XYZ file of C-alpha atoms in Angstrom:
562
model
C -126.389 46.986 181.584
C -126.102 50.634 182.111
C -122.413 50.421 182.418
C -122.277 48.470 178.921
C -124.195 51.110 177.415
C -121.706 53.671 178.560
C -118.693 51.583 177.332
C -120.287 51.653 173.898
C -121.029 55.321 173.760
C -117.456 55.810 174.949
C -116.059 53.555 172.186
C -118.150 55.341 169.451
C -116.946 58.597 170.714
C -113.297 57.495 170.748
C -113.801 56.259 167.176
C -115.433 59.378 166.061
C -112.447 61.414 167.448
C -109.909 58.972 165.829
C -111.530 59.363 162.488
C -111.518 63.179 163.044
C -107.758 63.048 163.931
C -106.870 61.128 160.748
C -109.056 63.580 158.676
C -106.972 66.349 159.950
C -103.708 64.665 159.663
C -104.407 63.842 155.972
C -105.547 67.280 155.401
C -102.234 68.507 156.829
C -100.473 66.227 154.417
C -102.512 67.344 151.604
C -101.482 71.063 152.131
C -97.823 70.029 152.151
C -98.068 68.123 148.964
C -99.963 71.062 147.354
C -97.068 73.474 148.533
C -94.696 71.054 146.951
C -96.433 70.928 143.620
C -96.619 74.676 143.700
C -92.956 74.758 143.961
C -92.172 72.028 141.294
C -94.388 74.242 139.060
C -92.147 77.215 139.489
C -89.246 74.894 138.851
C -90.090 74.489 135.282
C -87.209 73.837 132.776
C -88.521 75.644 129.778
C -86.071 78.466 129.899
C -83.124 76.015 129.915
C -84.759 74.340 127.093
C -85.288 77.634 125.117
C -81.511 78.453 125.634
C -80.093 75.171 124.479
C -82.478 75.335 121.160
C -80.881 78.474 120.506
C -77.457 76.906 120.811
C -78.259 74.639 117.710
C -76.911 71.686 118.910
C -75.940 68.786 116.913
C -74.462 65.268 116.861
C -74.162 63.430 120.332
C -75.037 66.776 122.076
C -78.238 67.188 120.099
C -79.142 63.615 120.746
C -78.592 63.905 124.334
C -80.697 67.178 124.403
C -83.732 65.546 122.768
C -83.531 62.588 125.156
C -83.696 64.857 128.118
C -86.336 66.911 126.593
C -88.450 64.003 125.914
C -87.913 62.799 129.530
C -88.794 66.204 130.846
C -91.986 66.468 128.902
C -93.056 62.809 130.117
C -92.731 64.132 133.652
C -94.356 67.375 133.333
C -97.238 66.277 131.000
C -97.983 62.858 132.162
C -96.398 62.072 135.471
C -97.156 65.465 137.025
C -100.689 65.441 135.880
C -101.315 61.920 137.317
C -99.905 63.083 140.711
C -102.291 66.243 140.674
C -105.267 63.860 139.947
C -104.278 61.589 142.575
C -103.865 64.499 145.302
C -107.357 65.677 144.127
C -108.955 62.215 144.668
C -107.307 61.722 147.969
C -108.733 65.303 149.180
C -112.211 64.382 148.140
C -111.951 60.846 150.007
C -110.836 62.720 152.991
C -113.718 65.125 153.132
C -116.014 62.215 152.624
C -114.412 60.665 155.850
C -112.642 57.894 153.812
C -109.736 58.627 155.897
C -107.981 55.265 155.409
C -108.211 55.152 151.787
C -107.159 58.862 151.771
C -104.189 57.944 153.735
C -103.101 55.167 151.299
C -103.344 57.313 148.266
C -101.187 60.022 150.051
C -98.632 57.424 150.401
C -98.681 56.713 146.811
C -98.534 60.510 146.099
C -95.591 60.937 148.261
C -93.487 58.087 146.369
C -94.359 59.501 142.942
C -93.346 63.215 144.261
C -90.102 61.835 145.278
C -89.501 60.080 141.957
C -90.717 63.136 140.096
C -88.172 65.448 141.864
C -85.583 62.968 141.306
C -86.238 62.604 137.574
C -86.632 66.393 137.308
C -83.272 66.876 139.118
C -81.575 64.683 136.658
C -82.867 66.198 133.704
C -82.166 69.725 134.961
C -78.411 68.518 135.631
C -78.122 67.342 132.047
C -79.446 70.628 130.827
C -77.080 72.290 132.877
C -74.017 70.284 131.755
C -74.933 70.808 128.076
C -75.385 74.490 128.776
C -71.766 74.610 130.265
C -70.273 72.271 127.988
C -69.473 75.024 125.445
C -67.841 77.253 127.855
C -66.016 74.311 129.613
C -64.858 73.161 126.407
C -63.618 76.516 125.377
C -61.592 76.941 128.625
C -60.131 73.373 128.359
C -59.320 73.779 124.633
C -57.274 77.032 125.183
C -55.502 75.174 128.028
C -54.770 72.049 126.004
C -53.733 74.240 123.064
C -51.155 75.968 125.154
C -49.779 72.624 126.451
C -49.672 71.333 122.741
C -47.650 74.358 121.630
C -45.260 74.228 124.410
C -44.740 70.422 123.870
C -44.145 70.871 120.098
C -41.810 73.740 120.812
C -39.802 71.377 122.901
C -39.664 68.511 120.552
C -38.597 70.630 117.841
C -35.995 72.752 119.329
C -34.574 69.771 121.472
C -34.938 67.203 118.696
C -31.028 66.286 119.520
C -32.183 64.920 122.689
C -34.695 62.526 121.331
C -32.881 61.175 118.265
C -34.501 58.390 116.089
C -37.705 58.897 118.284
C -38.129 62.345 117.043
C -40.242 61.127 113.999
C -42.766 59.331 116.211
C -42.962 62.043 118.627
C -43.834 64.465 115.541
C -46.453 61.864 114.396
C -47.960 61.942 117.806
C -47.937 65.648 117.887
C -49.602 65.824 114.594
C -52.511 63.486 115.856
C -52.875 65.946 118.669
C -53.172 68.639 116.183
C -55.810 67.096 114.272
C -57.786 66.439 117.199
C -57.831 69.894 118.338
C -58.914 70.966 114.907
C -61.602 68.301 115.043
C -62.761 69.661 118.295
C -63.075 73.144 116.839
C -65.230 71.903 114.256
C -67.607 69.952 116.559
C -67.816 72.914 118.734
C -68.690 75.051 115.734
C -71.338 72.651 114.764
C -72.901 72.548 118.364
C -71.544 68.894 119.146
C -70.080 69.881 122.490
C -70.069 66.182 123.906
C -68.105 64.937 120.907
C -65.912 67.877 121.191
C -65.347 67.118 124.861
C -64.175 63.568 123.888
C -61.822 65.024 121.565
C -60.381 67.218 124.378
C -60.134 64.218 126.746
C -58.204 62.291 123.861
C -55.692 65.265 123.541
C -55.203 65.452 127.303
C -54.296 61.727 127.444
C -51.912 62.018 124.310
C -50.115 65.106 125.811
C -49.567 63.118 129.125
C -48.314 60.268 127.066
C -45.830 62.413 125.020
C -44.748 64.150 128.312
C -44.043 60.677 129.907
C -42.316 59.185 126.819
C -39.950 62.501 126.686
C -38.915 61.568 130.301
C -37.996 57.982 128.993
C -36.464 58.643 125.707
C -33.966 61.346 126.985
C -31.825 59.449 129.178
C -32.112 56.352 126.997
C -30.750 58.358 123.977
C -28.285 60.085 126.021
C -26.617 56.554 126.623
C -26.946 55.614 123.137
C -25.667 58.740 121.564
C -23.007 60.129 124.137
C -22.209 57.698 126.778
C -21.731 54.279 124.816
C -19.942 55.901 121.728
C -17.552 57.845 124.094
C -16.891 54.589 126.137
C -16.324 52.320 122.790
C -13.957 55.241 121.505
C -11.887 55.045 124.693
C -11.777 51.082 124.579
C -10.747 51.346 120.842
C -7.935 53.659 121.631
C -6.700 51.610 124.587
C -6.950 48.493 122.592
C -4.881 50.009 119.818
C -2.157 51.022 122.083
C -2.113 47.427 123.650
C -2.221 45.891 120.148
C 0.976 47.859 119.313
C 2.642 46.675 122.288
C 1.899 43.075 121.210
C -0.571 42.352 124.033
C -2.428 39.005 123.393
C -5.969 38.404 124.446
C -8.040 35.143 124.881
C -11.094 36.835 123.226
C -11.452 38.933 119.901
C -11.570 42.366 121.124
C -12.126 43.973 117.591
C -15.257 41.663 117.163
C -16.548 42.335 120.759
C -16.373 46.101 119.834
C -18.246 45.332 116.498
C -20.872 43.353 118.561
C -21.387 46.282 120.870
C -21.980 48.866 118.110
C -24.337 46.523 116.244
C -26.322 46.322 119.707
C -26.140 50.069 119.937
C -27.636 50.282 116.313
C -30.309 47.798 117.045
C -31.309 49.804 120.390
C -31.516 53.177 118.352
C -33.727 51.512 115.913
C -35.825 50.238 118.781
C -35.843 53.781 120.160
C -37.249 54.918 116.841
C -39.989 52.362 117.163
C -40.843 53.683 120.825
C -40.076 49.994 122.001
C -38.866 51.407 125.630
C -38.736 47.741 127.088
C -36.587 46.477 124.303
C -34.203 49.432 124.471
C -33.985 49.172 128.240
C -32.969 45.554 127.951
C -30.527 46.143 125.037
C -29.015 49.066 126.979
C -28.280 46.999 130.150
C -26.759 44.375 127.729
C -24.520 47.028 126.110
C -23.565 48.246 129.695
C -22.421 44.882 130.829
C -20.661 44.163 127.520
C -18.586 47.509 127.709
C -17.889 46.856 131.407
C -16.557 43.303 130.303
C -14.321 44.928 127.652
C -13.038 47.404 130.240
C -12.156 44.440 132.583
C -10.671 42.551 129.926
C -8.197 45.410 128.943
C -7.589 46.213 132.583
C -6.959 42.524 133.382
C -4.118 42.299 130.686
C -2.654 45.692 131.841
C -2.672 44.570 135.524
C -1.336 41.278 134.486
C 1.518 42.556 132.748
C 2.507 44.823 135.550
C 2.157 41.924 138.176
C 3.857 39.331 135.864
C 6.915 41.485 135.265
C 6.941 42.419 139.047
C 6.638 38.820 140.227
C 8.877 37.086 137.652
C 11.919 37.083 139.611
C 10.202 36.425 143.154
C 8.501 33.352 141.736
C 11.930 31.935 140.159
C 13.532 32.625 143.626
C 10.734 30.590 145.370
C 11.263 27.785 142.872
C 15.039 27.721 143.338
C 14.513 27.919 147.036
C 12.106 24.997 147.030
C 14.206 23.204 144.920
C 17.201 23.661 147.192
C 15.214 22.818 150.167
C 13.730 19.423 148.548
C 17.340 18.331 147.358
C 18.667 18.990 150.955
C 15.866 16.842 152.315
C 16.330 14.275 149.635
C 20.017 13.785 150.571
C 18.667 13.455 154.243
C 16.067 10.856 153.473
C 18.589 8.865 151.338
C 21.160 8.681 154.132
C 18.469 7.751 156.938
C 17.106 5.050 154.447
C 20.187 3.177 155.087
C 19.331 2.792 158.668
C 15.664 3.304 158.810
C 12.365 2.060 157.113
C 10.461 5.273 156.294
C 6.721 5.343 156.368
C 4.690 4.869 152.900
C 3.153 8.299 153.511
C 6.693 9.971 153.892
C 8.033 8.483 150.628
C 4.808 8.885 148.570
C 4.533 12.634 149.522
C 8.097 13.296 148.717
C 7.721 11.484 145.306
C 4.703 13.585 144.415
C 6.726 16.731 145.421
C 9.588 15.511 143.107
C 7.105 15.709 140.242
C 5.428 18.722 141.063
C 8.500 20.755 141.220
C 9.300 19.324 137.709
C 6.039 20.515 136.337
C 5.995 23.789 138.034
C 9.573 24.468 136.356
C 8.382 23.451 133.237
C 5.188 25.677 133.621
C 7.286 28.691 134.472
C 9.806 28.359 131.676
C 7.099 27.959 129.180
C 5.455 31.089 130.539
C 9.062 33.127 130.302
C 9.519 32.040 126.911
C 6.046 33.239 125.844
C 6.798 36.526 127.373
C 10.188 36.741 125.270
C 8.267 35.568 122.362
C 5.678 38.366 122.939
C 2.994 35.739 122.473
C 1.761 35.985 126.137
C -1.599 36.326 127.618
C -0.379 38.125 130.883
C -3.499 37.412 132.857
C -3.196 33.700 132.455
C 0.486 34.105 133.389
C -0.423 35.955 136.182
C -2.828 33.113 137.286
C 0.111 30.589 136.635
C 2.214 32.393 139.010
C -0.389 32.336 141.582
C -1.080 28.760 141.110
C 2.795 27.973 141.348
C 3.045 29.999 144.544
C 0.296 27.996 145.983
C 1.955 24.724 145.144
C 5.224 25.730 146.308
C 3.481 26.654 149.507
C 1.816 23.384 149.766
C 5.396 21.615 149.195
C 7.278 23.682 151.680
C 4.542 22.695 154.325
C 4.343 19.152 153.387
C 8.231 18.764 153.435
C 8.455 20.779 156.695
C 6.209 18.019 158.080
C 8.282 15.401 156.441
C 11.528 16.786 158.080
C 9.536 17.171 161.454
C 8.355 13.666 161.241
C 12.088 12.536 160.552
C 13.160 14.411 163.552
C 10.402 12.890 165.685
C 11.453 9.348 164.235
C 14.971 9.762 165.591
C 13.717 11.188 168.730
C 11.166 8.168 169.012
C 14.003 6.045 168.505
C 15.899 7.085 171.709
C 12.568 7.253 173.579
C 11.877 3.531 172.469
C 15.536 2.313 173.563
C 14.937 4.085 176.853
C 11.528 2.451 177.217
C 12.690 -1.016 176.395
C 15.563 -0.743 179.085
C 13.076 0.504 181.654
C 10.537 -2.388 180.762
C 13.290 -4.896 181.101
C 14.008 -3.467 184.452
C 10.586 -3.633 185.527
C 10.037 -7.043 184.044
C 13.072 -8.336 186.245
C 11.706 -6.750 189.332
C 8.261 -8.704 188.842
C 10.527 -12.007 188.401
C 12.525 -11.171 191.685
C 9.084 -10.466 193.686
C 7.984 -13.728 192.703
C 11.119 -15.535 193.576
C 11.009 -13.941 196.939
C 7.856 -15.387 197.800
C 9.525 -18.946 197.477
C 6.509 -20.501 196.015
C 6.450 -24.081 194.832
C 5.228 -22.810 191.584
C 3.140 -20.187 189.750
C -0.161 -20.284 187.964
C -0.129 -20.920 184.320
C -1.936 -18.130 183.218
C 0.446 -15.887 185.059
C 3.490 -17.575 183.629
C 1.985 -17.379 179.937
C 1.638 -13.810 180.361
C 4.988 -13.025 182.023
C 6.549 -14.838 179.028
C 4.399 -12.997 176.507
C 5.873 -9.661 177.936
C 9.306 -11.072 178.040
C 9.024 -12.027 174.508
C 7.552 -8.569 173.644
C 10.592 -6.833 175.203
C 13.027 -9.256 173.415
C 11.349 -8.548 170.007
C 11.932 -4.714 170.494
C 15.486 -5.237 171.313
C 15.863 -7.192 168.077
C 13.904 -4.636 166.049
C 16.025 -1.730 167.556
C 19.234 -3.697 166.740
C 18.189 -4.470 163.148
C 19.980 -3.179 160.055
C 17.018 -1.026 159.220
C 14.629 0.106 161.876
C 11.032 0.489 161.407
C 10.120 3.000 163.779
C 6.433 3.204 162.890
C 6.164 -0.419 163.854
C 8.376 -0.062 166.855
C 6.424 3.001 168.456
C 3.200 0.763 168.074
C 4.863 -2.047 169.737
C 6.235 0.169 172.598
C 2.804 1.249 173.366
C 1.306 -2.421 173.347
C 4.209 -3.447 175.624
C 3.688 -0.818 178.085
C 0.092 -1.570 178.531
C 0.941 -5.505 178.692
C 3.622 -4.793 181.334
C 1.229 -2.495 183.402
C -1.092 -5.500 183.326
C 1.590 -7.781 184.558
C 2.587 -5.523 187.309
C -1.100 -5.592 188.300
C -1.424 -9.425 188.086
C 1.958 -9.755 190.178
C 0.628 -7.481 192.890
C -2.682 -9.433 192.992
C -0.974 -12.593 193.048
C 1.470 -11.546 195.774
C -1.555 -10.255 197.790
C -3.437 -13.690 197.376
C -0.371 -15.690 198.357
C 0.170 -13.631 201.610
C -3.731 -13.918 202.364
C -4.041 -17.466 201.603
C -0.842 -18.371 204.050
C -2.467 -16.280 206.931
C -5.807 -17.777 206.374
C -4.268 -21.386 206.184
C -2.344 -20.698 209.339
C -5.352 -19.148 211.335
C -7.532 -22.032 210.122
C -5.297 -24.645 211.809
C -7.031 -24.024 215.192
C -10.320 -25.420 213.826
C -8.671 -28.444 212.019
C -9.433 -31.011 214.793
C -12.825 -29.644 215.677
C -14.758 -30.358 212.538
C -14.142 -32.916 209.998
C -16.085 -30.955 207.330
C -13.817 -27.824 208.037
C -10.731 -30.136 207.849
C -11.707 -31.170 204.314
C -11.978 -27.670 203.090
C -8.748 -26.850 204.840
C -6.917 -29.684 203.092
C -8.550 -28.666 199.670
C -7.212 -25.208 200.313
C -3.864 -26.249 201.188
C -3.756 -28.650 198.051
C -4.717 -25.722 195.840
C -2.022 -23.730 197.321
C 0.758 -26.222 197.511
C -0.063 -28.591 194.242
C -1.884 -26.651 191.993
C -0.589 -23.134 192.553
C -4.080 -21.824 192.402
C -3.737 -19.189 195.128
C -6.846 -17.314 194.199
C -9.033 -20.417 194.622
C -7.159 -21.312 197.753
C -8.247 -18.181 199.424
C -11.888 -18.582 198.144
C -12.111 -22.098 199.523
C -10.566 -21.332 202.931
C -12.356 -17.976 203.281
C -15.748 -19.371 202.844
C -15.022 -22.215 205.545
C -13.571 -19.794 207.990
C -16.665 -17.536 207.708
C -18.990 -20.521 208.349
C -17.112 -21.332 211.565
C -16.045 -17.725 212.684
C -17.980 -14.765 211.012
C -15.722 -11.778 210.261
C -12.562 -13.394 210.766
C -11.558 -13.052 206.947
C -12.049 -9.329 207.053
C -9.889 -9.002 210.255
C -6.918 -11.041 208.355
C -7.444 -8.985 205.321
C -6.939 -5.840 207.378
C -3.695 -7.125 208.752
C -2.334 -7.538 205.175
C -3.719 -4.111 203.987
C -2.097 -2.478 206.793
């Protein structure tokens, strides 16, 4: 029980100590807030208000001043008084040990003091801006007046550099002058805010004109000096060429007039300050002038090249014609004994017509030169095309001549090949005769006589009145392949005959020992002697021998291979 009482006493003592601690802390906070309010009292803005009232403001400046003054009085008369009242209330509650309530009021006071300081600071800054606006405007006005006078002098003294844009520039300068006059009037009336706005407008317009001058000068330089000088040069060159009776595909005078019209249009757009349109027009003018220069240069260079190439091109035509005629004679002679390919005759006939067309075109160009009605650039292109076509003719006729030489060479090769084929065929025949067989397989005989007929056909075609070497060359290849196959068939047949004979001879030792074996032996011998099927004869006897003596067939094969 005693312990409980001691505990309660300790709790009461701790509570009393804590209340005392909070009271002290609140008192410290109250002292700080009192100090802050004393400082805020010293920071009264009445002196600034008095100065501003003496400036006799008007317009937007006066409106702004009144707005700030109302805000200031509201803060000092109402808000500040409320804050002081709340401080006194918090102080009274703290002395009455209502520490928690006092602490809450002090938090509210802190928030209101912060808001009050913020509002007063903003009002003070507003007053400072109004006080400084007059002096600041005067400084800016002097600076902008100087910039205006310098820019105006530049436009007036260098108007030759701006051409039709000068009037617009002077109008813009007049607007700036009016703004500067208006700024003085507003300043004298005390409307420093509106005066400042005028100065901002002046600054923007001065910057705009400065930028415009940088754009106008090069554009007008092109329109006033570069383009006219180039047009004069083009006119001078064209007049000289016209006296020399040069001809052109385009109407040069009309093209020049079109460019001059474009220059006038661009100048008008420059006077309207339509820089995008001027830029677009100027680029178009540059391209048109470049095209005119190119057109004149094309004809000047064309005449030089045409006169230089006239004789070489003619010589090339004559040379190509001579070569063609010589090839024509050779073809006519060969056609008596040979059938030429369709490709050769078609290409040659095409070349005949092309040469005629080339000569006709060349003569027409030369006549136009003589009549002084020539467009040299077109003739230059004609000559290039003629040379290209002659190159193609020369190349194609060289190929034709090479093909003819190849044809004659192929004939001799074919004749030699046929002779060789006949000899090889005779060898195959003798090889079969040496075997002294009762007969040969039908498929072998058919193939042999097919090759025999192919060789005879080649002899007949080579002895014809007109030889078709294209067909003969193809047939020579086919006959070569067929003959090679025949040689292989002969070799295989010869091998099977030799193998069958040895196998049959070896099989005789088993003929009387096994009736079934004897039947197979008789069948194999019949295939060999009566049916001439040597391949099947080998198969039958080989199978029978392997059944009675395994490995015997391989041993006999080795004796033949060796």
